[in-house]
mmCIF file of C-alpha atoms in Angstrom:
data_model
loop_
_atom_site.group_PDB
_atom_site.id
_atom_site.type_symbol
_atom_site.label_atom_id
_atom_site.label_comp_id
_atom_site.label_asym_id
_atom_site.label_seq_id
_atom_site.Cartn_x
_atom_site.Cartn_y
_atom_site.Cartn_z
ATOM 1 C CA MET P 1 6.822 21.106 -8.864
ATOM 2 C CA GLN P 2 4.971 23.975 -10.477
ATOM 3 C CA LYS P 3 3.879 26.563 -7.908
ATOM 4 C CA ASN P 4 0.151 26.327 -8.599
ATOM 5 C CA ALA P 5 0.085 22.578 -9.289
ATOM 6 C CA VAL P 6 -2.050 20.576 -6.870
ATOM 7 C CA LEU P 7 -1.843 16.820 -7.062
ATOM 8 C CA THR P 8 -5.010 14.801 -7.392
ATOM 9 C CA ALA P 9 -5.618 11.712 -5.258
ATOM 10 C CA SER P 10 -4.885 9.589 -8.330
ATOM 11 C CA GLN P 11 -1.554 11.327 -8.952
ATOM 12 C CA GLU P 12 -0.619 10.813 -5.298
ATOM 13 C CA ASP P 13 -1.474 7.114 -5.701
ATOM 14 C CA TYR P 14 0.922 6.921 -8.661
ATOM 15 C CA LEU P 15 3.715 8.518 -6.634
ATOM 16 C CA GLU P 16 3.046 6.147 -3.749
ATOM 17 C CA ALA P 17 3.060 3.165 -6.122
ATOM 18 C CA ILE P 18 6.377 4.229 -7.688
ATOM 19 C CA TYR P 19 7.813 4.727 -4.205
ATOM 20 C CA GLN P 20 6.680 1.274 -3.028
ATOM 21 C CA ILE P 21 7.843 -0.503 -6.191
ATOM 22 C CA SER P 22 11.184 1.325 -6.162
ATOM 23 C CA ALA P 23 11.745 0.256 -2.567
ATOM 24 C CA ASP P 24 11.753 -3.348 -3.805
ATOM 25 C CA LYS P 25 13.232 -3.007 -7.287
ATOM 26 C CA MET P 26 15.195 0.297 -7.248
ATOM 27 C CA ALA P 27 13.024 1.589 -10.130
ATOM 28 C CA ALA P 28 9.602 0.976 -11.608
ATOM 29 C CA ARG P 29 8.315 0.078 -15.033
ATOM 30 C CA ALA P 30 4.963 1.222 -16.383
ATOM 31 C CA LYS P 31 3.769 -2.389 -16.284
ATOM 32 C CA ASP P 32 4.689 -2.660 -12.575
ATOM 33 C CA ILE P 33 2.709 0.486 -11.813
ATOM 34 C CA ALA P 34 -0.305 -0.700 -13.824
ATOM 35 C CA ASN P 35 -0.284 -3.998 -11.938
ATOM 36 C CA PHE P 36 0.231 -2.336 -8.557
ATOM 37 C CA LEU P 37 -2.692 0.072 -9.056
ATOM 38 C CA ASP P 38 -4.803 -2.304 -11.157
ATOM 39 C CA VAL P 39 -5.147 0.211 -13.995
ATOM 40 C CA LYS P 40 -4.553 0.148 -17.750
ATOM 41 C CA ALA P 41 -1.119 0.919 -19.184
ATOM 42 C CA SER P 42 -2.534 3.915 -21.082
ATOM 43 C CA SER P 43 -3.638 5.456 -17.773
ATOM 44 C CA VAL P 44 -0.135 5.006 -16.396
ATOM 45 C CA THR P 45 1.419 6.727 -19.405
ATOM 46 C CA GLY P 46 -0.809 9.781 -19.036
ATOM 47 C CA ALA P 47 -0.159 10.051 -15.310
ATOM 48 C CA LEU P 48 3.593 9.677 -15.768
ATOM 49 C CA ARG P 49 3.660 12.441 -18.380
ATOM 50 C CA THR P 50 1.845 14.759 -15.999
ATOM 51 C CA LEU P 51 4.025 13.849 -13.006
ATOM 52 C CA SER P 52 7.104 14.297 -15.188
ATOM 53 C CA SER P 53 5.919 17.771 -16.238
ATOM 54 C CA PHE P 54 5.599 18.605 -12.516
ATOM 55 C CA GLY P 55 9.210 17.504 -12.006
ATOM 56 C CA LEU P 56 8.241 14.625 -9.704
ATOM 57 C CA VAL P 57 9.299 11.625 -11.812
ATOM 58 C CA ASN P 58 11.977 10.797 -14.310
ATOM 59 C CA TYR P 59 10.049 9.329 -17.213
ATOM 60 C CA ALA P 60 10.760 8.415 -20.798
ATOM 61 C CA PRO P 61 8.698 5.899 -22.786
ATOM 62 C CA TYR P 62 9.924 2.295 -22.384
ATOM 63 C CA ASP P 63 12.494 3.332 -19.785
ATOM 64 C CA LEU P 64 12.670 2.777 -16.041
ATOM 65 C CA ILE P 65 10.721 5.244 -13.927
ATOM 66 C CA THR P 66 12.225 6.852 -10.848
ATOM 67 C CA LEU P 67 11.201 9.611 -8.505
ATOM 68 C CA THR P 68 13.056 12.894 -8.581
ATOM 69 C CA LYS P 69 14.349 14.239 -5.272
ATOM 70 C CA GLU P 70 11.196 16.346 -4.949
ATOM 71 C CA GLY P 71 9.011 13.437 -6.048
ATOM 72 C CA LYS P 72 10.559 11.206 -3.420
ATOM 73 C CA ALA P 73 9.903 13.815 -0.716
ATOM 74 C CA VAL P 74 6.256 14.125 -1.790
ATOM 75 C CA ALA P 75 5.857 10.332 -1.933
ATOM 76 C CA GLU P 76 7.422 9.906 1.513
ATOM 77 C CA GLU P 77 4.917 12.392 2.954
ATOM 78 C CA ILE P 78 2.024 10.500 1.316
ATOM 79 C CA VAL P 79 3.333 7.204 2.746
ATOM 80 C CA ARG P 80 3.808 8.850 6.165
ATOM 81 C CA ARG P 81 0.196 10.066 6.164
ATOM 82 C CA HIS P 82 -1.047 6.641 5.070
ATOM 83 C CA LEU P 83 0.879 4.743 7.742
ATOM 84 C CA ALA P 84 -0.059 7.227 10.485
ATOM 85 C CA LEU P 85 -3.760 7.055 9.645
ATOM 86 C CA GLN P 86 -3.650 3.278 9.323
ATOM 87 C CA GLU P 87 -1.869 2.951 12.683
ATOM 88 C CA PHE P 88 -4.423 5.237 14.355
ATOM 89 C CA LEU P 89 -7.344 3.292 12.943
ATOM 90 C CA VAL P 90 -5.875 -0.039 14.072
ATOM 91 C CA SER P 91 -4.260 0.811 17.413
ATOM 92 C CA VAL P 92 -6.624 3.486 18.726
ATOM 93 C CA LEU P 93 -9.966 2.656 17.123
ATOM 94 C CA GLY P 94 -9.489 -1.106 16.866
ATOM 95 C CA VAL P 95 -10.347 -1.264 13.159
ATOM 96 C CA ASP P 96 -9.366 -4.430 11.265
ATOM 97 C CA ALA P 97 -5.964 -4.017 9.553
ATOM 98 C CA LYS P 98 -7.261 -4.600 6.001
ATOM 99 C CA GLU P 99 -10.180 -2.221 6.462
ATOM 100 C CA ALA P 100 -7.863 0.350 8.062
ATOM 101 C CA ASP P 101 -5.461 0.138 5.106
ATOM 102 C CA GLU P 102 -8.292 0.761 2.636
ATOM 103 C CA ALA P 103 -9.668 3.653 4.680
ATOM 104 C CA ALA P 104 -6.210 5.183 5.171
ATOM 105 C CA CYS P 105 -5.687 5.052 1.402
ATOM 106 C CA LYS P 106 -8.791 7.200 0.934
ATOM 107 C CA MET P 107 -8.110 9.520 3.864
ATOM 108 C CA GLU P 108 -4.418 10.181 3.107
ATOM 109 C CA HIS P 109 -5.343 12.418 0.181
ATOM 110 C CA SER P 110 -7.586 14.780 2.096
ATOM 111 C CA VAL P 111 -6.306 15.017 5.663
ATOM 112 C CA PRO P 112 -3.845 17.910 6.068
ATOM 113 C CA LYS P 113 -0.388 17.330 7.551
ATOM 114 C CA ASN P 114 -1.140 19.169 10.804
ATOM 115 C CA ILE P 115 -4.183 16.971 11.452
ATOM 116 C CA VAL P 116 -2.249 13.785 10.646
ATOM 117 C CA ASP P 117 0.327 15.001 13.172
ATOM 118 C CA ARG P 118 -2.471 15.243 15.761
ATOM 119 C CA PHE P 119 -3.560 11.667 14.978
ATOM 120 C CA ILE P 120 0.035 10.594 15.611
ATOM 121 C CA GLN P 121 0.206 12.578 18.865
ATOM 122 C CA TYR P 122 -3.093 11.166 20.094
ATOM 123 C CA ALA P 123 -2.116 7.576 19.333
ATOM 124 C CA ASP P 124 1.169 8.163 21.156
ATOM 125 C CA TYR P 125 -0.688 9.709 24.113
ATOM 126 C CA VAL P 126 -3.036 6.727 24.404
ATOM 127 C CA LYS P 127 -0.057 4.349 24.392
ATOM 128 C CA ARG P 128 1.892 6.339 27.014
ATOM 129 C CA CYS P 129 -0.826 7.571 29.370
ATOM 130 C CA PRO P 130 -1.064 5.549 32.613
ATOM 131 C CA LYS P 131 -4.854 5.700 32.308
ATOM 132 C CA GLY P 132 -4.700 4.853 28.607
ATOM 133 C CA GLY P 133 -3.259 1.805 26.916
ATOM 134 C CA ILE P 134 -4.920 -1.481 27.785
ATOM 135 C CA THR P 135 -7.395 0.119 30.200
ATOM 136 C CA TRP P 136 -8.473 2.663 27.615
ATOM 137 C CA ASP P 137 -8.642 0.035 24.854
ATOM 138 C CA SER P 138 -10.762 -2.186 27.072
ATOM 139 C CA GLY P 139 -13.159 0.651 27.875
ATOM 140 C CA PHE P 140 -13.454 1.766 24.270
ATOM 141 C CA GLY P 141 -13.916 -1.838 23.136
ATOM 142 C CA TYR P 142 -16.712 -2.248 25.673
ATOM 143 C CA TYR P 143 -18.334 0.970 24.478
ATOM 144 C CA CYS P 144 -18.111 -0.117 20.807
ATOM 145 C CA LYS P 145 -19.847 -3.410 21.625
ATOM 146 C CA HIS P 146 -22.403 -2.223 24.188
ATOM 147 C CA GLY P 147 -22.715 1.547 23.830
ATOM 148 C CA CYS P 148 -24.410 3.594 26.526
ATOM 149 C CA THR P 149 -26.852 6.440 26.790
ATOM 150 C CA GLN P 150 -25.777 9.910 27.821
ATOM 151 C CA GLU P 151 -27.951 9.643 30.939
ATOM 152 C CA GLU P 152 -26.384 6.419 32.234
ATOM 153 C CA GLY P 153 -22.825 7.206 31.281
ATOM 154 C CA CYS P 154 -20.399 4.376 30.727
ATOM 155 C CA SER P 155 -20.727 1.996 33.673
ATOM 156 C CA HIS P 156 -17.660 0.097 32.482
ATOM 157 C CA CYS P 157 -15.533 3.225 32.969
ATOM 158 C CA LYS P 158 -17.258 4.216 36.212
ATOM 159 C CA ASP P 159 -16.499 0.792 37.643
ATOM 160 C CA GLY P 160 -13.138 0.325 35.973
ATOM 161 C CA CYS P 161 -10.702 2.718 34.489
ATOM 162 C CA THR P 162 -11.609 5.958 36.299
ATOM 163 C CA ASN P 163 -11.121 4.342 39.709
ATOM 164 C CA LYS P 164 -7.603 3.113 38.964
ATOM 165 C CA ASP P 165 -4.568 5.104 40.046
#
């Protein structure tokens, strides 16, 4: 990829789409990408030309589209960010899976790698911590439904999870 080239969210979506389609079909066609992203074929052509000029895709009109080695690495990082954010939203915050997928798709383009790594670490911590897991989920779920004021604190936690050893 060109040194000063920065991918837009849309270009990242194209790489992710090619990656996902190629996982099923070994390669993608412009029509597959247009259907996957729900965009017009002319938009796909323009994006593919740009991604090709960056050295991220192998593209020729009317031919199969594949990711270059560098393109595959970039796409895998985009997918990793998406899945990590989606997992965090579902398993830690209790967000509905469909809503989490849509939010992760928006967030994956702007959250830096080191912060995504922290999301992953935190989700892992909550799963592994003896005071986390089900107890933590229960307390957070209670808080999301009932809330509490700063003065009263969270009675659910005072009575529940903080007293457990």
